[in-house]
Amino acid sequence: MIYIKSDNKIHKVINNLKKNVKQLKVFDQIILLFLKSFNLKLKNSTQLTKYPDLAALNFLLRKNNIEKIIKNYDTKDRVGLGLVFHITPSNMPTNFFYSYLFGILSGNVNVVKIPNKNFHQMKILLEILENVLKNKKFKKIKEMSYFIRYNKNTKITEELSSICDARVIWGGDNSIDQIRKITIPSKSREITFSDKFSCSILNLDRITQLTKNELNNVCRHFFSDGYFIDQNACSSPHLILWIGKNNNKTKKYFWSCINNIAISKYDLPEIAIIDKFTQECEDAISLNIKNKKYYFNNKLVIKELTKIPNNLTSLRGKWGYFYEYKIKNLTDLKKIVNDKFQTITYFGIDRKKIIDTIIKNHIKGIDRIVPVGSAHLMDTKWDGHDLIYSLSRIIN
């Protein structure tokens, strides 16, 4: 692996890659051995328990999970495309590694543009990578792994785009639109992961039947979804859709439980208090919001919508700021969901019924439907893309 910050050195790497790109078979044994070694060091890191995003990555890399992924694919005659250029988001500490992971599993040489912000999680992952790749048996993997950092140097983006076999872009809509103006070879593939909106569907009838311990467990799962990376991930729920017989007592107890967890486990930055207050003022002016009979502290804010606004997917809370809305049945999703929706987390509902509703009503949106607590568990299938197949080719 090479971690490069100098523009001149990046240009040298690009010149070398123009002449020398050697891909491997998908799930090649040396790739799997490398990931096993990486996972062992990550699992033993003293920093793992401090960062939920590192723990989530460690979970994905476990031997059982990797084996499960492999079983889902027929990769007998499938090889990497060649060179994959990854442009990763600036506000996510570990996203760069997931993008790299999917690229290396697919047998590709990877050039990953990492965030300029010095996330501690990113530093930990890069240090572990450097350490693992010192082993001579991973020389080939080292030659397939480049992590680069540069400011708005369009020339570097243009050069890498001109020689890549695939370009993977993560970011906001505007950023993606600007990058896509830079052409890639006509034979090359492009995968984009843009701004997305996610929600959670909770069945009040089922929640009302839970014991106190069972409900607390559901709340812990919801907390891990809702407060992960300060609610910044695309799969973070912003809208809670309640289904079933309306029961304000159950809702209040649910949110009280979330609030208690947040008080004990969530560190709220000072800027969040000001931002949340500002958002409350803006929402009071622009949205149809019901006055609640209960209100929590700055670590949890809930706004009950009486009407779904046209700009629903722009209602993105941060630091524990949620919107809730009561639906009569799953068919109401067709009036709510659009193509900006990514993930539905659910509790107390049959997953197949949600899928059937989406298909039957021709709903354009929703790429993932997972139980509460699983919002941020990434997989090789993301945003409707199968990344192993998308980043490899089959030889007939």
Coordinates of C-alpha atoms in Angstrom, one line a residue:
M1 CA 0.0 0.0 0.0
I2 CA 1.1 3.5 -0.7
Y3 CA -0.4 6.5 1.2
I4 CA 0.5 9.6 -0.7
K5 CA -0.2 13.3 0.1
S6 CA 2.2 15.0 -2.4
D7 CA 0.7 15.9 -5.8
N8 CA 4.0 15.1 -7.5
K9 CA 4.2 11.7 -6.1
I10 CA 0.6 11.1 -7.1
H11 CA 1.5 11.9 -10.7
K12 CA 4.4 9.4 -10.5
V13 CA 2.0 6.7 -9.3
I14 CA -0.4 7.6 -12.2
N15 CA 2.4 7.3 -14.7
N16 CA 3.3 3.9 -13.3
L17 CA -0.3 2.7 -13.4
K18 CA -0.6 3.6 -17.0
K19 CA 1.9 0.8 -17.8
N20 CA 1.3 -1.7 -15.0
V21 CA -2.1 -2.8 -13.8
K22 CA -2.4 -6.5 -12.9
Q23 CA -5.8 -7.6 -11.6
L24 CA -6.6 -10.9 -9.8
K25 CA -9.5 -13.3 -9.8
V26 CA -12.5 -12.3 -7.7
F27 CA -12.0 -13.7 -4.1
D28 CA -8.4 -14.8 -4.9
Q29 CA -6.9 -16.7 -2.0
I30 CA -4.2 -14.1 -1.4
I31 CA -6.9 -11.4 -1.1
L32 CA -8.8 -13.5 1.5
L33 CA -5.6 -14.2 3.4
F34 CA -4.8 -10.5 3.5
L35 CA -8.3 -9.6 4.8
K36 CA -8.0 -12.3 7.5
S37 CA -4.7 -10.8 8.7
F38 CA -6.2 -7.3 8.6
N39 CA -9.3 -8.3 10.5
L40 CA -7.1 -10.0 13.2
K41 CA -5.2 -6.8 13.9
L42 CA -8.3 -4.7 13.8
K43 CA -10.1 -7.0 16.2
N44 CA -7.1 -6.8 18.6
S45 CA -6.9 -3.0 18.4
T46 CA -7.4 -1.2 21.7
Q47 CA -9.3 1.5 19.7
L48 CA -12.0 -0.8 18.5
T49 CA -14.5 -0.3 21.4
K50 CA -14.1 3.5 21.2
Y51 CA -15.6 3.8 17.7
P52 CA -18.9 2.1 16.6
D53 CA -17.9 2.5 12.9
L54 CA -14.7 0.5 13.4
A55 CA -16.7 -2.2 15.3
A56 CA -19.2 -2.4 12.4
L57 CA -16.3 -2.8 9.9
N58 CA -14.8 -5.5 12.1
F59 CA -18.2 -7.3 12.1
L60 CA -18.3 -7.4 8.3
L61 CA -14.7 -8.7 8.1
R62 CA -15.3 -11.6 10.4
K63 CA -14.4 -15.0 8.8
N64 CA -18.0 -16.2 8.9
N65 CA -19.3 -13.1 7.1
I66 CA -16.7 -13.2 4.4
E67 CA -17.4 -16.9 3.8
K68 CA -21.1 -16.1 3.6
I69 CA -20.4 -13.4 1.0
I70 CA -18.4 -15.8 -1.1
K71 CA -21.1 -18.4 -1.1
N72 CA -23.5 -15.9 -2.7
Y73 CA -21.4 -15.7 -5.8
D74 CA -20.4 -17.8 -8.8
T75 CA -16.9 -16.5 -9.4
K76 CA -15.4 -19.4 -11.3
D77 CA -14.4 -17.4 -14.4
R78 CA -14.7 -13.9 -13.0
V79 CA -11.8 -11.4 -12.7
G80 CA -11.3 -7.8 -11.7
L81 CA -11.8 -5.0 -14.2
G82 CA -8.3 -3.6 -13.7
L83 CA -7.9 -0.2 -12.1
V84 CA -10.7 1.3 -9.9
F85 CA -10.6 4.9 -9.0
H86 CA -12.6 5.6 -5.7
I87 CA -13.7 9.1 -4.7
T88 CA -15.0 8.8 -1.2
P89 CA -17.1 11.3 0.9
S90 CA -15.4 13.9 3.1
N91 CA -17.7 13.5 6.1
M92 CA -17.4 9.7 6.7
P93 CA -14.4 8.3 8.6
T94 CA -14.5 4.7 7.4
N95 CA -16.4 4.8 4.1
F96 CA -13.1 4.9 2.1
F97 CA -12.2 1.5 3.5
Y98 CA -15.5 -0.1 2.5
S99 CA -15.1 1.2 -1.1
Y100 CA -11.5 -0.2 -1.1
L101 CA -12.7 -3.5 0.4
F102 CA -15.3 -4.0 -2.4
G103 CA -12.6 -3.1 -5.0
I104 CA -10.0 -5.5 -3.6
L105 CA -12.5 -8.4 -3.1
S106 CA -13.3 -8.0 -6.8
G107 CA -9.7 -8.4 -7.7
N108 CA -8.9 -4.9 -8.7
V109 CA -6.0 -2.4 -8.4
N110 CA -7.5 0.4 -6.3
V111 CA -6.7 4.1 -6.1
V112 CA -8.7 5.6 -3.2
K113 CA -9.1 9.3 -2.7
I114 CA -9.5 9.7 1.1
P115 CA -10.9 12.6 3.0
N116 CA -8.7 15.6 3.8
K117 CA -10.1 15.7 7.3
N118 CA -7.9 13.8 9.8
F119 CA -10.4 11.3 11.2
H120 CA -8.9 9.2 13.9
Q121 CA -10.7 6.1 12.6
M122 CA -9.1 6.6 9.2
K123 CA -5.6 7.0 10.8
I124 CA -6.2 3.7 12.7
L125 CA -7.2 1.8 9.5
L126 CA -4.3 3.1 7.5
E127 CA -1.8 2.3 10.2
I128 CA -3.1 -1.3 10.4
L129 CA -3.0 -1.6 6.6
E130 CA 0.6 -0.4 6.5
N131 CA 1.5 -2.9 9.2
V132 CA -0.2 -5.9 7.5
L133 CA 1.3 -5.0 4.1
K134 CA 4.8 -5.1 5.4
N135 CA 4.5 -8.9 5.2
K136 CA 6.3 -9.9 1.9
K137 CA 3.6 -12.5 1.1
F138 CA 1.2 -9.5 0.5
K139 CA 3.4 -7.8 -2.0
K140 CA 0.8 -8.2 -4.7
I141 CA -1.9 -6.7 -2.5
K142 CA 0.4 -3.8 -1.7
E143 CA 0.8 -3.1 -5.5
M144 CA -3.0 -3.0 -5.7
S145 CA -3.6 -0.5 -2.9
Y146 CA -3.0 3.2 -3.2
F147 CA -4.5 5.8 -0.8
I148 CA -4.2 9.4 -2.0
R149 CA -5.0 12.7 -0.5
Y150 CA -5.2 16.0 -2.5
N151 CA -7.2 19.2 -2.5
K152 CA -9.3 20.4 -5.4
N153 CA -6.7 19.4 -8.1
T154 CA -8.9 18.7 -11.1
K155 CA -5.9 17.5 -13.1
I156 CA -5.3 14.6 -10.8
T157 CA -8.9 13.6 -11.0
E158 CA -8.8 13.9 -14.8
E159 CA -5.7 11.8 -15.1
L160 CA -7.0 9.0 -13.0
S161 CA -10.4 9.1 -14.6
S162 CA -8.7 8.8 -18.1
I163 CA -7.0 5.5 -17.2
C164 CA -9.5 3.9 -14.9
D165 CA -11.6 0.8 -15.7
A166 CA -14.2 1.8 -13.2
R167 CA -14.9 5.0 -11.2
V168 CA -16.8 4.8 -7.9
I169 CA -18.1 8.1 -6.6
W170 CA -19.5 8.7 -3.1
G171 CA -20.9 12.1 -2.2
G172 CA -23.5 14.8 -2.5
D173 CA -25.5 15.3 -5.7
N174 CA -23.6 18.5 -6.6
S175 CA -20.2 16.9 -6.1
I176 CA -21.1 13.9 -8.2
D177 CA -22.5 16.1 -11.0
Q178 CA -19.2 18.0 -11.1
I179 CA -17.0 14.9 -11.1
R180 CA -19.2 13.3 -13.8
K181 CA -18.3 16.2 -16.2
I182 CA -14.8 14.6 -16.2
T183 CA -15.0 11.8 -18.8
I184 CA -13.8 8.2 -18.4
P185 CA -13.0 5.8 -21.2
S186 CA -16.0 4.6 -23.1
K187 CA -15.4 1.0 -22.0
S188 CA -15.2 1.9 -18.3
R189 CA -17.9 1.6 -15.7
E190 CA -19.1 4.2 -13.3
I191 CA -21.0 3.7 -10.0
T192 CA -22.3 6.6 -8.0
F193 CA -23.6 6.7 -4.4
S194 CA -25.4 10.0 -4.0
D195 CA -27.4 11.7 -1.2
K196 CA -30.0 9.3 0.2
F197 CA -32.7 9.5 2.8
S198 CA -33.7 6.7 5.2
C199 CA -36.6 5.9 7.5
S200 CA -37.8 3.4 10.1
I201 CA -41.2 1.7 10.3
L202 CA -42.3 0.7 13.8
N203 CA -45.4 -1.3 14.6
L204 CA -47.1 0.2 17.7
D205 CA -49.3 -2.9 18.2
R206 CA -46.2 -5.1 18.5
I207 CA -44.3 -2.7 20.6
T208 CA -47.2 -2.4 23.1
Q209 CA -47.0 -6.2 23.6
L210 CA -43.3 -6.2 24.6
T211 CA -42.0 -6.7 28.0
K212 CA -39.9 -3.9 29.5
N213 CA -36.6 -5.8 28.8
E214 CA -37.7 -6.5 25.2
L215 CA -38.6 -2.9 24.5
N216 CA -35.3 -1.7 26.0
N217 CA -33.5 -4.1 23.6
V218 CA -35.4 -2.6 20.6
C219 CA -34.5 0.9 21.8
R220 CA -30.8 0.0 22.0
H221 CA -31.0 -1.2 18.5
F222 CA -32.7 1.9 17.3
F223 CA -30.2 4.0 19.2
S224 CA -27.3 2.4 17.3
D225 CA -29.0 3.2 14.0
G226 CA -30.1 6.7 14.8
Y227 CA -27.0 8.1 16.6
F228 CA -24.3 6.4 14.5
I229 CA -21.8 9.0 13.2
D230 CA -24.1 11.8 14.5
Q231 CA -26.9 10.7 12.2
N232 CA -24.8 11.6 9.1
A233 CA -24.9 8.3 7.2
C234 CA -27.3 7.8 4.3
S235 CA -28.7 4.9 6.1
S236 CA -29.4 6.9 9.3
P237 CA -33.1 7.1 10.0
H238 CA -34.5 10.6 10.0
L239 CA -38.2 9.8 9.6
I240 CA -40.1 7.3 11.9
L241 CA -43.3 5.9 10.5
W242 CA -45.6 4.5 13.1
I243 CA -48.1 1.8 12.0
G244 CA -50.8 0.2 14.0
K245 CA -53.2 1.5 16.6
N246 CA -52.2 4.9 17.8
N247 CA -50.9 4.7 21.3
N248 CA -49.2 7.9 22.6
K249 CA -48.3 6.2 25.9
T250 CA -46.3 3.6 24.0
K251 CA -44.6 6.2 21.8
K252 CA -43.7 8.3 24.9
Y253 CA -42.2 5.3 26.6
F254 CA -40.3 4.4 23.5
W255 CA -38.8 7.9 23.1
S256 CA -38.1 8.1 26.9
C257 CA -36.1 4.9 26.6
I258 CA -34.1 6.3 23.7
N259 CA -33.5 9.5 25.6
N260 CA -32.2 7.6 28.6
I261 CA -29.7 5.7 26.4
A262 CA -28.6 8.9 24.7
I263 CA -28.0 10.6 28.1
S264 CA -25.7 7.8 29.2
K265 CA -24.0 7.0 25.9
Y266 CA -24.0 9.9 23.6
D267 CA -21.6 12.9 23.7
L268 CA -23.3 15.9 22.2
P269 CA -21.0 18.6 20.8
E270 CA -21.7 22.2 21.9
I271 CA -22.4 23.3 18.3
A272 CA -25.2 20.7 18.1
I273 CA -27.3 22.5 20.7
I274 CA -27.3 25.7 18.6
D275 CA -27.9 23.8 15.4
K276 CA -30.8 21.8 16.8
F277 CA -32.4 24.9 18.2
T278 CA -32.0 26.7 14.8
Q279 CA -33.6 23.7 13.0
E280 CA -36.5 23.7 15.5
C281 CA -37.2 27.3 14.7
E282 CA -37.0 26.7 11.0
D283 CA -39.3 23.7 11.2
A284 CA -41.8 25.6 13.3
I285 CA -42.1 28.2 10.5
S286 CA -42.1 25.9 7.5
L287 CA -43.6 22.5 8.6
N288 CA -47.0 21.3 9.8
I289 CA -46.0 20.1 13.2
K290 CA -48.2 18.9 16.0
N291 CA -47.5 20.3 19.5
K292 CA -46.2 17.4 21.6
K293 CA -47.2 16.6 25.1
Y294 CA -43.7 15.5 25.8
Y295 CA -40.3 16.9 25.0
F296 CA -36.9 15.7 25.8
N297 CA -33.5 17.3 26.4
N298 CA -31.0 18.4 23.7
K299 CA -29.9 14.8 23.1
L300 CA -33.2 13.9 21.6
V301 CA -35.7 16.0 19.7
I302 CA -38.8 14.6 18.0
K303 CA -41.1 16.5 15.7
E304 CA -44.5 15.0 14.8
L305 CA -45.6 15.8 11.2
T306 CA -49.3 16.2 10.6
K307 CA -48.6 16.3 6.9
I308 CA -45.8 15.0 4.7
P309 CA -44.1 18.0 3.1
N310 CA -43.0 18.1 -0.5
N311 CA -39.4 18.5 0.6
L312 CA -39.4 15.5 2.9
T313 CA -36.0 14.2 1.9
S314 CA -34.4 17.5 2.9
L315 CA -35.5 17.0 6.5
R316 CA -32.3 15.6 7.8
G317 CA -31.8 15.7 11.5
K318 CA -28.4 15.6 13.2
W319 CA -27.3 14.6 16.7
G320 CA -30.6 12.9 17.6
Y321 CA -33.3 14.9 15.7
F322 CA -36.1 12.8 14.4
Y323 CA -39.4 13.4 12.6
E324 CA -42.3 11.0 13.1
Y325 CA -45.5 10.4 11.2
K326 CA -48.5 8.0 11.6
I327 CA -49.4 5.9 8.6
K328 CA -52.6 3.8 8.2
N329 CA -51.0 0.9 6.3
L330 CA -48.0 0.1 4.2
T331 CA -49.7 1.3 1.0
D332 CA -49.2 4.9 2.4
L333 CA -45.5 4.4 1.4
K334 CA -46.4 5.2 -2.2
K335 CA -47.3 8.8 -1.1
I336 CA -44.1 9.1 0.9
V337 CA -41.2 7.2 -0.7
N338 CA -39.4 8.6 -3.7
D339 CA -36.1 7.7 -5.5
K340 CA -34.1 9.5 -2.8
F341 CA -34.9 6.8 -0.2
Q342 CA -32.3 4.2 0.5
T343 CA -32.9 2.2 3.7
I344 CA -36.0 1.1 5.6
T345 CA -35.4 -0.3 9.1
Y346 CA -38.3 -2.1 10.6
F347 CA -39.7 -3.7 13.7
G348 CA -42.9 -5.7 14.2
I349 CA -43.6 -6.0 10.5
D350 CA -43.2 -8.8 8.0
R351 CA -40.3 -7.8 5.7
K352 CA -41.8 -9.6 2.7
K353 CA -45.0 -7.4 3.1
I354 CA -42.8 -4.3 2.8
I355 CA -41.1 -5.7 -0.3
D356 CA -44.4 -6.7 -1.9
T357 CA -45.9 -3.3 -1.2
I358 CA -42.9 -1.6 -2.9
I359 CA -43.1 -3.9 -6.0
K360 CA -47.0 -3.9 -6.3
N361 CA -47.2 -0.1 -6.1
H362 CA -44.3 0.5 -8.4
I363 CA -42.5 2.6 -5.8
K364 CA -39.3 4.0 -7.2
G365 CA -37.0 4.1 -4.2
I366 CA -35.8 1.9 -1.3
D367 CA -32.8 -0.3 -1.9
R368 CA -32.5 -1.9 1.5
I369 CA -35.0 -3.3 4.0
V370 CA -33.3 -4.5 7.3
P371 CA -34.3 -5.0 10.9
V372 CA -33.9 -2.2 13.4
G373 CA -30.3 -2.3 14.5
S374 CA -28.9 -3.2 11.1
A375 CA -29.0 0.2 9.3
H376 CA -25.3 0.6 9.0
L377 CA -24.1 -3.0 8.4
M378 CA -22.7 -2.6 4.9
D379 CA -22.6 -5.5 2.4
T380 CA -21.4 -6.1 -1.1
K381 CA -24.9 -5.1 -2.2
W382 CA -25.5 -1.4 -1.6
D383 CA -27.8 1.2 -3.0
G384 CA -29.2 -1.3 -5.5
H385 CA -25.7 -2.2 -6.8
D386 CA -24.0 -5.6 -6.6
L387 CA -20.5 -4.3 -6.2
I388 CA -18.7 -7.6 -6.7
Y389 CA -20.4 -8.1 -10.1
S390 CA -20.2 -4.4 -11.0
L391 CA -16.5 -4.3 -10.4
S392 CA -15.6 -7.5 -12.2
R393 CA -16.1 -9.2 -15.5
I394 CA -16.9 -12.7 -16.5
I395 CA -15.0 -14.6 -19.2
N396 CA -17.4 -16.7 -21.2

